[in-house]
Coordinates of C-alpha atoms in Angstrom, one line a residue:
M54 CA 18.8 16.2 26.3
A55 CA 22.2 18.5 25.3
V56 CA 25.1 16.3 26.9
D57 CA 22.8 12.7 25.4
Y58 CA 23.6 15.2 21.6
T59 CA 26.8 15.7 22.8
V60 CA 27.7 12.0 23.6
I61 CA 25.8 10.7 19.7
V62 CA 27.5 13.7 17.9
V63 CA 30.7 12.6 19.3
Y64 CA 30.1 9.0 17.9
L65 CA 29.2 9.3 15.4
A66 CA 32.4 11.6 15.3
G67 CA 34.2 8.9 16.0
M68 CA 33.2 6.4 13.1
L69 CA 33.6 8.9 10.2
A70 CA 37.6 9.8 11.7
M71 CA 38.3 5.3 11.9
G72 CA 36.3 5.2 8.3
W73 CA 39.4 8.0 7.5
W74 CA 42.0 6.0 9.6
G75 CA 41.0 2.6 7.6
M76 CA 41.3 3.5 4.1
R77 CA 45.9 4.1 4.6
R78 CA 45.0 0.0 5.3
A79 CA 43.4 -0.9 2.7
R80 CA 45.5 -1.2 0.2
S81 CA 45.2 -4.1 -1.2
K82 CA 42.3 -6.3 -2.3
S83 CA 42.8 -8.4 0.7
E84 CA 43.2 -5.3 3.0
F85 CA 39.8 -4.1 1.8
L86 CA 37.6 -7.0 1.3
V87 CA 39.2 -9.0 4.6
A88 CA 41.0 -6.7 6.4
G89 CA 44.5 -8.8 5.4
R90 CA 43.0 -11.8 6.9
R91 CA 44.6 -10.2 10.4
L92 CA 42.6 -10.3 12.6
G93 CA 43.9 -12.2 16.2
P94 CA 41.1 -13.6 18.7
A95 CA 40.1 -10.4 20.1
M96 CA 39.4 -8.3 17.9
Y97 CA 37.6 -10.9 15.1
S98 CA 35.7 -11.9 18.3
G99 CA 34.0 -7.9 18.9
T100 CA 33.9 -7.7 15.3
M101 CA 31.4 -10.6 14.7
A102 CA 29.9 -10.7 17.4
A103 CA 29.1 -6.9 16.4
I104 CA 28.1 -7.6 13.0
V105 CA 25.1 -10.0 14.1
L106 CA 23.8 -8.3 16.9
G107 CA 21.9 -5.7 14.9
G108 CA 19.2 -3.4 15.3
A109 CA 16.8 -6.7 15.4
S110 CA 18.8 -8.6 18.3
T111 CA 18.8 -5.2 20.0
I112 CA 15.3 -2.8 19.5
G113 CA 13.4 -6.5 18.4
G114 CA 15.1 -8.2 20.7
V115 CA 14.0 -6.1 24.0
G116 CA 10.6 -5.8 22.2
L117 CA 9.8 -9.4 21.4
G118 CA 11.0 -10.4 25.9
Y119 CA 8.2 -7.5 26.0
Q120 CA 6.3 -9.2 24.1
Y121 CA 6.5 -12.8 25.5
G122 CA 8.4 -12.5 29.0
L123 CA 11.8 -14.4 29.1
S124 CA 11.2 -16.4 25.8
G125 CA 11.1 -13.4 23.8
A126 CA 15.0 -14.2 24.1
W127 CA 15.0 -17.2 21.5
M128 CA 15.2 -15.5 18.2
V129 CA 18.5 -14.2 19.2
F130 CA 19.5 -17.1 21.3
T131 CA 18.9 -19.3 17.7
I132 CA 21.8 -16.2 16.1
G133 CA 23.8 -17.3 18.3
L134 CA 23.4 -20.7 18.3
G135 CA 24.4 -20.6 14.8
L136 CA 27.2 -18.4 15.2
L137 CA 28.6 -21.2 17.6
A138 CA 27.8 -24.2 15.1
L139 CA 29.6 -22.7 12.4
S140 CA 32.7 -21.8 14.4
V141 CA 33.0 -25.3 16.1
F142 CA 32.4 -26.6 13.0
F143 CA 33.1 -25.5 10.0
S144 CA 34.9 -21.8 10.2
A145 CA 38.1 -23.1 10.4
R146 CA 38.1 -25.1 6.5
I147 CA 36.1 -21.9 5.2
A148 CA 39.1 -19.7 6.2
R149 CA 41.2 -21.4 4.5
L150 CA 39.7 -21.5 1.6
K151 CA 41.2 -18.1 1.2
V152 CA 38.3 -17.1 -1.0
Y153 CA 36.0 -13.5 -0.5
T154 CA 32.8 -15.0 -1.0
V155 CA 30.3 -18.1 -1.0
S156 CA 30.0 -17.7 -4.1
E157 CA 33.6 -18.4 -5.1
M158 CA 33.8 -21.4 -2.5
L159 CA 30.8 -23.2 -4.6
D160 CA 32.7 -22.6 -7.9
L161 CA 35.6 -24.3 -6.3
R162 CA 33.7 -27.3 -4.6
Y163 CA 31.8 -28.1 -8.1
G164 CA 34.0 -27.0 -10.6
G165 CA 32.4 -23.7 -11.7
R166 CA 28.8 -22.9 -12.7
A167 CA 27.4 -22.3 -10.1
G168 CA 28.6 -18.5 -9.1
V169 CA 26.6 -16.1 -11.0
I170 CA 23.3 -17.7 -9.9
S171 CA 24.4 -18.3 -6.5
G172 CA 25.8 -14.8 -6.1
V173 CA 22.1 -13.9 -7.3
V174 CA 20.7 -15.0 -4.3
M175 CA 23.0 -13.8 -1.6
W176 CA 23.0 -10.3 -3.6
A177 CA 19.4 -10.1 -2.7
Y178 CA 19.6 -10.9 0.6
T179 CA 22.3 -8.4 1.2
L180 CA 20.9 -5.9 0.3
M181 CA 17.3 -6.4 1.9
L182 CA 20.0 -6.6 5.1
A183 CA 21.7 -3.2 4.6
V184 CA 17.9 -2.2 4.1
T185 CA 16.5 -2.7 7.1
S186 CA 18.9 -2.4 9.5
T187 CA 19.5 1.3 7.3
I188 CA 15.7 1.7 8.3
A189 CA 16.5 1.1 12.0
Y190 CA 18.0 4.9 12.4
A191 CA 14.6 6.0 12.1
T192 CA 13.9 5.3 15.2
I193 CA 16.7 6.1 16.8
F194 CA 16.7 9.3 15.4
D195 CA 13.3 10.5 16.0
V196 CA 14.0 9.6 19.5
L197 CA 16.9 11.4 19.4
F198 CA 16.8 14.6 17.7
D199 CA 13.1 14.6 16.4
V200 CA 13.3 14.3 12.6
N201 CA 11.7 12.4 9.9
R202 CA 12.2 9.0 8.4
T203 CA 13.9 9.9 5.5
V204 CA 16.5 12.9 7.2
A205 CA 16.7 10.1 9.5
I206 CA 17.8 7.5 7.2
V207 CA 19.9 9.4 5.1
I208 CA 22.2 10.3 8.2
G209 CA 22.7 7.7 9.3
G210 CA 23.1 6.0 6.0
S211 CA 26.1 8.3 4.7
I212 CA 27.5 8.3 7.8
V213 CA 27.4 4.3 7.3
V214 CA 28.5 4.6 2.9
A215 CA 30.5 6.8 4.4
Y216 CA 33.7 5.0 6.0
S217 CA 32.6 2.0 4.4
T218 CA 33.7 2.7 0.9
L219 CA 36.6 5.2 3.1
G220 CA 38.4 1.9 3.9
G221 CA 36.5 -0.6 3.8
M222 CA 36.7 -4.1 6.3
W223 CA 39.5 -2.1 7.4
S224 CA 37.2 0.9 9.0
I225 CA 34.2 -1.6 8.8
T226 CA 36.6 -4.1 11.3
L227 CA 38.1 -0.4 14.3
T228 CA 34.5 0.5 14.7
D229 CA 32.5 -2.7 14.7
M230 CA 35.1 -3.0 17.3
V231 CA 34.7 0.2 19.0
Q232 CA 30.5 -0.4 18.7
F233 CA 31.0 -3.3 20.6
V234 CA 32.7 -2.0 23.5
V235 CA 29.6 1.0 22.9
K236 CA 26.8 -2.0 23.4
T237 CA 29.1 -3.9 25.8
I238 CA 28.6 -0.9 28.8
G239 CA 24.8 0.4 27.2
V240 CA 23.3 -3.0 27.0
L241 CA 25.1 -5.0 29.7
L242 CA 26.5 -3.0 32.0
L243 CA 24.1 0.3 32.4
L244 CA 20.7 -1.2 30.7
L245 CA 19.7 -4.1 32.1
P246 CA 20.8 -3.7 35.9
I247 CA 19.4 -0.6 35.7
A248 CA 15.8 -1.4 34.1
V249 CA 15.3 -4.6 36.5
V250 CA 16.3 -2.2 39.0
K251 CA 13.1 0.5 38.4
A252 CA 11.1 -2.7 37.6
G253 CA 11.1 -3.4 41.2
G254 CA 13.4 -6.6 41.2
F255 CA 12.9 -9.6 39.8
A256 CA 10.4 -10.5 42.6
E257 CA 8.2 -8.0 41.6
M258 CA 8.6 -8.7 38.0
K259 CA 7.1 -12.6 38.6
A260 CA 4.2 -11.0 40.7
K261 CA 3.1 -8.4 38.5
L262 CA 2.9 -10.1 35.4
P263 CA 1.4 -13.8 34.2
T264 CA 3.5 -16.6 34.7
E265 CA 3.8 -16.7 31.1
Y266 CA 6.2 -14.8 31.2
F267 CA 8.8 -16.5 33.0
D268 CA 8.1 -19.8 30.8
P269 CA 11.1 -20.8 28.9
L270 CA 8.9 -21.8 25.9
G271 CA 6.4 -19.7 25.9
I272 CA 7.2 -18.3 22.7
G273 CA 5.7 -21.4 21.1
G274 CA 7.5 -24.4 19.8
E275 CA 6.4 -23.8 15.9
T276 CA 8.5 -20.1 16.5
I277 CA 11.6 -21.5 18.1
F278 CA 12.3 -23.9 15.3
T279 CA 11.4 -21.6 12.7
Y280 CA 13.8 -19.3 14.0
V281 CA 16.0 -22.2 14.3
L282 CA 15.6 -22.5 10.4
I283 CA 15.9 -19.2 9.3
Y284 CA 18.1 -17.1 12.4
T285 CA 20.5 -20.2 12.9
F286 CA 20.7 -21.5 9.7
G287 CA 21.3 -18.3 7.7
M288 CA 24.1 -18.1 10.1
L289 CA 25.9 -20.7 9.0
I290 CA 25.4 -19.7 5.3
G291 CA 25.0 -15.6 5.0
Q292 CA 28.2 -14.2 3.0
D293 CA 28.2 -10.9 5.5
I294 CA 29.1 -13.8 8.8
W295 CA 31.5 -15.2 6.6
Q296 CA 33.3 -12.3 5.2
R297 CA 33.9 -12.0 8.6
V298 CA 35.5 -15.6 8.5
F299 CA 38.1 -14.3 6.2
T300 CA 39.5 -11.7 8.1
A301 CA 40.6 -14.2 10.9
R302 CA 44.2 -14.4 10.8
S303 CA 44.1 -18.3 11.8
D304 CA 41.5 -21.1 11.6
R305 CA 42.2 -21.7 15.4
T306 CA 41.1 -18.0 15.5
A307 CA 38.1 -18.7 13.5
R308 CA 37.1 -20.9 15.9
W309 CA 38.0 -19.9 19.3
G310 CA 37.0 -16.7 18.0
G311 CA 33.7 -17.3 17.0
T312 CA 32.8 -18.9 20.1
V313 CA 33.7 -16.5 22.2
A314 CA 31.5 -14.3 20.3
G315 CA 28.0 -17.2 19.4
T316 CA 28.9 -17.2 23.7
Y317 CA 28.3 -13.6 24.2
C318 CA 25.1 -13.7 21.9
L319 CA 23.9 -16.7 24.1
V320 CA 24.3 -14.0 27.1
Y321 CA 22.7 -10.9 25.0
A322 CA 19.4 -12.3 24.0
V323 CA 19.1 -13.0 27.8
A324 CA 19.7 -9.4 28.5
G325 CA 17.0 -8.1 25.5
A326 CA 14.8 -10.8 27.5
V327 CA 14.9 -9.0 30.3
I328 CA 15.1 -5.8 29.6
G329 CA 11.5 -6.5 27.7
T330 CA 9.9 -7.4 30.0
A331 CA 11.0 -5.5 33.2
A332 CA 9.4 -2.8 30.8
K333 CA 6.1 -4.4 30.7
V334 CA 6.1 -3.9 33.8
L335 CA 7.0 -0.1 34.2
Y336 CA 5.0 0.7 30.9
P337 CA 2.0 -1.7 30.4
K338 CA 0.2 -0.8 27.5
L339 CA 2.9 0.9 24.8
G340 CA 1.1 0.6 21.6
S341 CA 3.8 -1.2 19.7
P342 CA 6.7 -4.2 21.4
D343 CA 8.9 -1.6 19.4
E344 CA 8.5 0.8 21.7
A345 CA 9.6 -0.6 24.2
F346 CA 14.1 -0.2 23.8
A347 CA 13.0 3.8 23.5
T348 CA 10.5 4.6 25.7
I349 CA 12.6 2.5 28.6
V350 CA 16.1 4.2 27.8
K351 CA 14.1 7.6 27.0
D352 CA 12.4 7.8 30.9
E353 CA 14.2 5.8 33.0
L354 CA 18.3 6.8 32.8
P355 CA 19.7 9.5 33.9
V356 CA 21.6 11.9 31.7
G357 CA 24.4 11.4 29.9
V358 CA 23.6 7.1 30.8
R359 CA 20.7 7.5 28.8
G360 CA 23.1 8.8 25.5
L361 CA 25.6 6.8 26.0
V362 CA 23.2 4.0 25.4
L363 CA 21.3 5.2 22.8
A364 CA 24.9 4.9 21.0
A365 CA 24.7 1.7 22.2
A366 CA 21.4 0.8 20.0
L367 CA 22.7 3.1 16.7
A368 CA 25.5 0.7 17.3
A369 CA 24.1 -2.7 17.2
V370 CA 22.5 -1.0 13.9
M371 CA 26.1 0.2 12.1
S372 CA 27.6 -2.8 12.4
T373 CA 25.0 -5.0 11.0
S374 CA 23.9 -2.3 8.2
S375 CA 28.6 -2.2 7.0
G376 CA 28.5 -5.4 7.4
A377 CA 26.1 -5.9 5.0
L378 CA 26.9 -3.6 2.6
I379 CA 30.2 -4.6 2.0
A380 CA 28.9 -8.0 1.7
C381 CA 26.5 -7.0 -0.9
A382 CA 29.0 -4.7 -2.7
T383 CA 31.1 -8.2 -2.6
V384 CA 28.8 -10.2 -4.6
A385 CA 27.6 -7.5 -6.7
N386 CA 31.5 -6.7 -7.8
N387 CA 33.4 -10.2 -7.2
D388 CA 30.0 -12.4 -8.1
I389 CA 27.5 -10.7 -10.6
W390 CA 29.8 -7.8 -12.1
S391 CA 33.2 -9.4 -12.7
R392 CA 31.5 -12.6 -14.7
L393 CA 28.9 -10.9 -16.7
R394 CA 32.0 -8.8 -18.2
G395 CA 33.8 -12.3 -19.0
A396 CA 36.9 -10.1 -16.8
V397 CA 39.5 -12.6 -15.6
R398 CA 41.2 -12.5 -12.4
R399 CA 45.0 -12.3 -12.8
D400 CA 48.4 -12.0 -10.0
G401 CA 49.4 -9.0 -9.2
E402 CA 45.8 -7.5 -9.8
D403 CA 45.2 -7.4 -6.0
H404 CA 46.1 -3.1 -6.1
D405 CA 43.9 -2.0 -9.1
E406 CA 41.1 -3.4 -7.6
V407 CA 40.5 -2.0 -4.8
A408 CA 39.0 1.1 -6.4
G409 CA 36.8 -0.7 -7.7
N410 CA 35.2 -2.1 -4.6
R411 CA 34.7 1.3 -3.0
A412 CA 33.4 2.3 -6.5
F413 CA 30.9 -1.0 -6.0
I414 CA 30.2 0.2 -2.1
L415 CA 30.0 3.5 -2.4
V416 CA 26.6 2.6 -5.8
M417 CA 25.3 0.3 -3.4
G418 CA 24.8 2.0 -0.6
L419 CA 23.8 4.8 -2.3
A420 CA 21.0 2.3 -4.0
V421 CA 20.7 1.1 0.0
I422 CA 19.5 4.3 1.2
G423 CA 17.0 5.1 -2.4
T424 CA 15.3 1.5 -0.9
A425 CA 15.1 2.0 2.8
I426 CA 13.0 5.4 2.1
A427 CA 10.9 3.7 -0.5
L428 CA 10.1 1.1 0.9
N429 CA 7.7 0.3 3.6
N430 CA 7.3 -3.4 4.7
V431 CA 10.8 -4.3 5.8
V432 CA 9.2 -7.2 7.8
E433 CA 7.8 -8.7 4.2
A434 CA 11.5 -7.9 2.4
L435 CA 13.7 -8.9 5.2
T436 CA 11.7 -12.4 5.1
L437 CA 12.0 -13.1 1.7
A438 CA 15.6 -12.4 1.9
Y439 CA 15.7 -15.0 4.3
D440 CA 13.5 -17.5 3.0
L441 CA 15.6 -17.4 -0.5
L442 CA 19.0 -17.7 0.9
V443 CA 17.6 -20.7 3.8
G444 CA 15.3 -22.7 1.0
G445 CA 17.6 -22.3 -2.1
L446 CA 21.5 -21.9 -0.7
L447 CA 21.8 -23.6 2.3
V448 CA 21.8 -27.2 0.6
P449 CA 24.2 -26.7 -1.4
I450 CA 26.9 -24.7 0.6
L451 CA 25.9 -27.6 3.3
G452 CA 25.7 -29.9 1.1
G453 CA 29.5 -29.5 -0.9
L454 CA 30.8 -29.2 2.6
L455 CA 29.2 -32.5 3.8
W456 CA 29.2 -34.3 0.8
R457 CA 31.9 -36.3 -1.3
R458 CA 29.1 -37.3 -4.4
G459 CA 27.6 -33.6 -4.5
T460 CA 27.0 -32.5 -8.1
V461 CA 27.0 -29.3 -9.9
Q462 CA 24.0 -30.4 -11.3
G463 CA 22.8 -30.9 -8.3
A464 CA 24.0 -28.0 -6.8
L465 CA 22.1 -25.6 -9.5
A466 CA 18.7 -28.1 -9.5
A467 CA 18.2 -27.5 -4.9
V468 CA 19.3 -23.5 -5.9
A469 CA 16.7 -23.0 -8.8
V470 CA 14.3 -25.6 -7.5
G471 CA 14.3 -24.5 -3.3
G472 CA 13.9 -20.6 -4.5
L473 CA 10.9 -21.2 -7.2
A474 CA 9.2 -23.8 -4.6
V475 CA 9.6 -20.6 -1.8
I476 CA 8.6 -17.8 -4.0
G477 CA 5.7 -20.3 -5.3
L478 CA 5.1 -20.9 -1.6
M479 CA 5.0 -17.6 -1.3
A480 CA 2.0 -16.6 -3.4
G481 CA 0.1 -19.1 -1.7
Y482 CA 0.3 -19.6 2.5
G483 CA 1.8 -16.0 2.8
I484 CA 4.9 -13.8 2.2
L485 CA 5.0 -14.0 6.7
A486 CA 3.5 -17.4 6.7
N487 CA 5.9 -20.6 7.4
E488 CA 5.4 -23.1 5.7
P489 CA 7.3 -21.7 2.7
V490 CA 11.1 -22.0 3.7
Y491 CA 10.0 -25.3 4.9
Y492 CA 8.7 -27.1 2.3
G493 CA 11.2 -25.2 0.4
L494 CA 14.4 -26.6 2.4
L495 CA 12.6 -30.1 2.3
A496 CA 12.4 -29.5 -2.1
S497 CA 15.9 -28.1 -1.9
L498 CA 17.9 -32.0 -0.5
V499 CA 15.3 -34.0 -2.2
A500 CA 16.4 -32.2 -5.9
Y501 CA 20.8 -31.6 -4.8
V502 CA 20.5 -35.5 -3.8
A503 CA 18.5 -37.3 -6.4
V504 CA 21.2 -34.8 -9.8
S505 CA 23.6 -35.4 -7.6
L506 CA 23.4 -39.6 -7.8
A507 CA 21.7 -39.3 -11.4
T508 CA 24.9 -37.0 -12.8
K509 CA 28.1 -37.4 -13.1
P510 CA 30.5 -37.6 -10.1
T511 CA 32.6 -34.4 -10.0
D512 CA 35.9 -34.6 -12.0
E513 CA 38.4 -36.4 -9.3
T514 CA 41.1 -32.9 -9.9
V515 CA 38.1 -31.2 -9.2
L516 CA 38.0 -32.4 -6.2
A517 CA 41.3 -33.4 -5.3
A518 CA 41.9 -29.3 -5.5
W519 CA 39.3 -28.6 -3.1
R520 CA 41.4 -30.9 -1.0
E521 CA 44.3 -28.8 -0.9
R522 CA 42.5 -25.5 -0.7
L523 CA 40.7 -27.2 2.0
A524 CA 43.8 -28.0 4.3
G525 CA 45.6 -24.3 2.8
R526 CA 47.6 -25.6 1.4
S527 CA 46.3 -25.0 -2.6
P528 CA 49.4 -23.1 -4.4
E529 CA 47.3 -20.4 -6.1
L530 CA 47.2 -18.9 -2.1
A531 CA 51.4 -18.1 -2.5
S532 CA 49.7 -15.6 -5.8
E533 CA 47.6 -13.3 -3.0
P534 CA 50.2 -10.1 -2.1
V535 CA 51.8 -9.7 1.5
P536 CA 51.3 -5.3 2.1
A537 CA 54.3 -3.4 2.7
H538 CA 53.1 -2.3 6.4
Q539 CA 53.0 -6.2 7.6

């Protein structure tokens, strides 16, 4: 394993070096939080694909392939569909808003007062996303170095917190680009063909496995529908995803770069399911489907290649973790803390806010590591976060983008009713049940429409300013300073 260890250590050292280099570029709030809104198509596509394809998409996607066959691709496939929908229908408008958070968008659209409540919901979601990604380090480091869970979480989490704190979005962007390349080589170009060959080819796989393993809908229609509801719609409204959209240098980059990334996700989904299916042929009696990825990598790949593929898994986890961490810190600082202390953003304040945002990343990072060590049932925690996100925020966000008659009262009612309905139904049906998000989303929609129609329409001056911002013509945009090195 000496060669494999060397590959991993060099990779981790490279991540820290990228963080240090990114620190030199992050000299303003815009540079630190959204990479100066200057990413071109190639870098934007790579980093967007990196953040959405995390440990769940890689280790979990292979595990679903092991359990269900080719239909195990549906979870990651719906993530790709969500990214495609976001890129084609909404990303151009989102990029032109020139904001930093989803809650800022809600305040612009509805005329204020929606920020703190939506910020708390978004903060909980991003925190749990960062926590579950951090916990995934334990699986990979256990295979690599045979260390216990707490040590693995501290090692992996500390590296992500370090490079994220140093350079913010610039460091994360640079590391994500490397991680995208490593994932592409490790999973798509190496592990996929090797796994199929080791399993005897597709003909041998079909001969040894039940026919339902090759049924595209074998995982079940209700499961697919739930994936669409949670992951496809979740991609449309998550702060971690929107913050990457904000990094695009133009609305055209956001649209076409995101479309490329979404298509890549569809390919990645099928690849994971095929690898898992091959693992089922090779190891039919594994204790858990989630062991499939580590087992096939450890036992079937040659030295060096094994290290690269494990680095690819580590890359998948780190990209999601760092993206969720900066999103969590951005929401905590800009949408919750700044509003609660009554801070008012002033022109020329950008440079002064870098240190504050850096401090929030460090604090949130330590909280994520501590929560990851203490938490046992991460599946329930992440399910709660996703259900609250979709049940509480999907309707007011998409309603604000698509329905002119929506009001701030309707938006607040949608967040409150949808969120409370999800929590209440979870108490009755169970946290992992599908019904809470189904009925919570419906309740949120009804509340949004009914209250919006029953209240006074949004002030025309607010809507006019909103339309100007959507068109990229808002005078506020001129106040963002242009870095000297641009």
